[in-house]
mmCIF file of C-alpha atoms in Angstrom:
data_model
loop_
_atom_site.group_PDB
_atom_site.id
_atom_site.type_symbol
_atom_site.label_atom_id
_atom_site.label_comp_id
_atom_site.label_asym_id
_atom_site.label_seq_id
_atom_site.Cartn_x
_atom_site.Cartn_y
_atom_site.Cartn_z
ATOM 1 C CA UNK A 46 -150.119 -39.569 83.975
ATOM 2 C CA UNK A 47 -149.297 -37.568 81.072
ATOM 3 C CA UNK A 48 -149.438 -40.605 78.449
ATOM 4 C CA UNK A 49 -152.805 -41.688 80.162
ATOM 5 C CA UNK A 50 -154.425 -38.612 79.710
ATOM 6 C CA UNK A 51 -153.472 -38.034 76.209
ATOM 7 C CA UNK A 52 -154.456 -41.463 75.434
ATOM 8 C CA UNK A 53 -157.890 -40.939 76.775
ATOM 9 C CA UNK A 54 -158.983 -37.453 76.912
ATOM 10 C CA UNK A 55 -160.176 -37.610 80.526
ATOM 11 C CA UNK A 56 -159.230 -35.005 82.981
ATOM 12 C CA UNK A 57 -156.440 -35.932 85.528
ATOM 13 C CA UNK A 58 -155.882 -34.726 88.895
ATOM 14 C CA UNK A 59 -153.124 -35.441 91.154
ATOM 15 C CA UNK A 60 -154.552 -37.240 94.284
ATOM 16 C CA UNK A 61 -151.557 -39.088 95.478
ATOM 17 C CA UNK A 62 -149.106 -38.464 92.838
ATOM 18 C CA UNK A 63 -147.941 -34.945 93.413
ATOM 19 C CA UNK A 64 -147.057 -34.933 96.793
ATOM 20 C CA UNK A 65 -144.395 -32.035 96.831
ATOM 21 C CA UNK A 66 -142.991 -28.951 95.135
ATOM 22 C CA UNK A 67 -140.555 -30.862 93.029
ATOM 23 C CA UNK A 68 -143.868 -33.509 91.767
ATOM 24 C CA UNK A 69 -145.844 -30.604 91.109
ATOM 25 C CA UNK A 70 -143.713 -29.084 89.195
ATOM 26 C CA UNK A 71 -142.838 -31.732 86.895
ATOM 27 C CA UNK A 72 -146.991 -33.183 86.297
ATOM 28 C CA UNK A 73 -148.046 -29.415 85.713
ATOM 29 C CA UNK A 74 -145.042 -28.965 83.033
ATOM 30 C CA UNK A 75 -145.652 -32.404 81.592
ATOM 31 C CA UNK A 76 -149.477 -31.045 81.239
ATOM 32 C CA UNK A 77 -149.992 -35.078 83.369
ATOM 33 C CA UNK A 78 -152.791 -33.044 85.300
ATOM 34 C CA UNK A 79 -155.910 -30.624 84.828
ATOM 35 C CA UNK A 80 -156.515 -30.541 88.385
ATOM 36 C CA UNK A 81 -153.975 -30.446 90.782
ATOM 37 C CA UNK A 82 -155.195 -31.403 94.409
ATOM 38 C CA UNK A 83 -153.341 -29.236 97.306
ATOM 39 C CA UNK A 84 -155.854 -30.024 100.368
ATOM 40 C CA UNK A 85 -154.807 -27.235 102.817
ATOM 41 C CA UNK A 86 -154.444 -30.262 105.765
ATOM 42 C CA UNK A 87 -151.427 -31.385 103.919
ATOM 43 C CA UNK A 88 -150.217 -28.657 101.780
ATOM 44 C CA UNK A 89 -150.643 -25.990 104.634
ATOM 45 C CA UNK A 90 -152.908 -22.879 104.057
ATOM 46 C CA UNK A 91 -150.876 -21.026 102.756
ATOM 47 C CA UNK A 92 -149.035 -24.223 100.634
ATOM 48 C CA UNK A 93 -152.433 -25.045 99.087
ATOM 49 C CA UNK A 94 -153.009 -21.030 97.961
ATOM 50 C CA UNK A 95 -149.765 -21.496 96.265
ATOM 51 C CA UNK A 96 -151.081 -24.698 94.423
ATOM 52 C CA UNK A 97 -153.698 -22.526 93.411
ATOM 53 C CA UNK A 98 -151.676 -19.425 92.028
ATOM 54 C CA UNK A 99 -150.086 -21.915 89.998
ATOM 55 C CA UNK A 100 -153.243 -23.311 88.976
ATOM 56 C CA UNK A 101 -154.158 -19.710 87.734
ATOM 57 C CA UNK A 102 -150.550 -19.480 85.929
ATOM 58 C CA UNK A 103 -150.853 -22.540 83.480
ATOM 59 C CA UNK A 104 -154.797 -22.700 83.564
ATOM 60 C CA UNK A 105 -155.742 -25.435 85.535
ATOM 61 C CA UNK A 106 -158.705 -26.083 88.346
ATOM 62 C CA UNK A 107 -157.465 -26.155 91.714
ATOM 63 C CA UNK A 108 -159.145 -28.903 93.776
ATOM 64 C CA UNK A 109 -158.958 -30.722 96.602
ATOM 65 C CA UNK A 110 -160.084 -34.192 98.291
ATOM 66 C CA UNK A 111 -159.882 -34.812 101.732
ATOM 67 C CA UNK A 112 -162.127 -36.715 104.429
ATOM 68 C CA UNK A 113 -162.464 -32.853 106.394
ATOM 69 C CA UNK A 114 -164.874 -30.900 105.014
ATOM 70 C CA UNK A 115 -166.696 -29.158 108.133
ATOM 71 C CA UNK A 116 -166.183 -26.364 110.549
ATOM 72 C CA UNK A 117 -162.717 -24.753 110.002
ATOM 73 C CA UNK A 118 -161.854 -27.221 107.324
ATOM 74 C CA UNK A 119 -164.651 -25.918 105.326
ATOM 75 C CA UNK A 120 -163.419 -22.478 105.897
ATOM 76 C CA UNK A 121 -159.864 -23.485 104.727
ATOM 77 C CA UNK A 122 -161.305 -24.912 101.417
ATOM 78 C CA UNK A 123 -163.480 -21.457 100.536
ATOM 79 C CA UNK A 124 -160.566 -19.262 101.357
ATOM 80 C CA UNK A 125 -158.182 -20.897 98.858
ATOM 81 C CA UNK A 126 -160.938 -21.942 96.521
ATOM 82 C CA UNK A 127 -161.632 -18.106 96.670
ATOM 83 C CA UNK A 128 -158.349 -17.047 95.449
ATOM 84 C CA UNK A 129 -158.760 -19.664 92.720
ATOM 85 C CA UNK A 130 -159.944 -17.734 89.540
ATOM 86 C CA UNK A 131 -160.318 -20.094 87.241
ATOM 87 C CA UNK A 132 -163.480 -22.384 88.452
ATOM 88 C CA UNK A 133 -164.452 -24.559 86.036
ATOM 89 C CA UNK A 134 -167.370 -27.331 86.752
ATOM 90 C CA UNK A 135 -166.039 -30.563 84.826
ATOM 91 C CA UNK A 136 -168.026 -33.604 83.773
ATOM 92 C CA UNK A 137 -165.926 -36.376 84.085
ATOM 93 C CA UNK A 138 -167.328 -40.063 83.126
ATOM 94 C CA UNK A 139 -167.088 -42.551 86.468
ATOM 95 C CA UNK A 140 -168.741 -45.609 84.237
ATOM 96 C CA UNK A 141 -171.923 -47.480 83.780
ATOM 97 C CA UNK A 142 -172.789 -44.421 81.864
ATOM 98 C CA UNK A 143 -173.045 -41.605 84.768
ATOM 99 C CA UNK A 144 -170.619 -38.851 84.399
ATOM 100 C CA UNK A 145 -169.487 -36.135 88.011
ATOM 101 C CA UNK A 146 -170.045 -32.939 87.676
ATOM 102 C CA UNK A 147 -167.099 -31.225 89.527
ATOM 103 C CA UNK A 148 -167.255 -27.512 90.164
#
């Protein structure tokens, strides 16, 4: 992932790559990711907050990727997102001349 990030200059998110603390630590220390994804359903609420704190320490953008975005899940995402102070919208090329804005 670090080689891809350096070669393309594109922001890289963890998604299914860094799924435990050891892998997340390596991904961050190797500058392999810009957006660690920490879904509170997988990492737990306190784990997702810890990843947000890690993002604050390393100047990264916390992200979440989940198919559950309503009700209590939305409240969990909001609480973790509120804990994360580095919120930068990113413009990411998605192909065919389009760009996705991630905030």
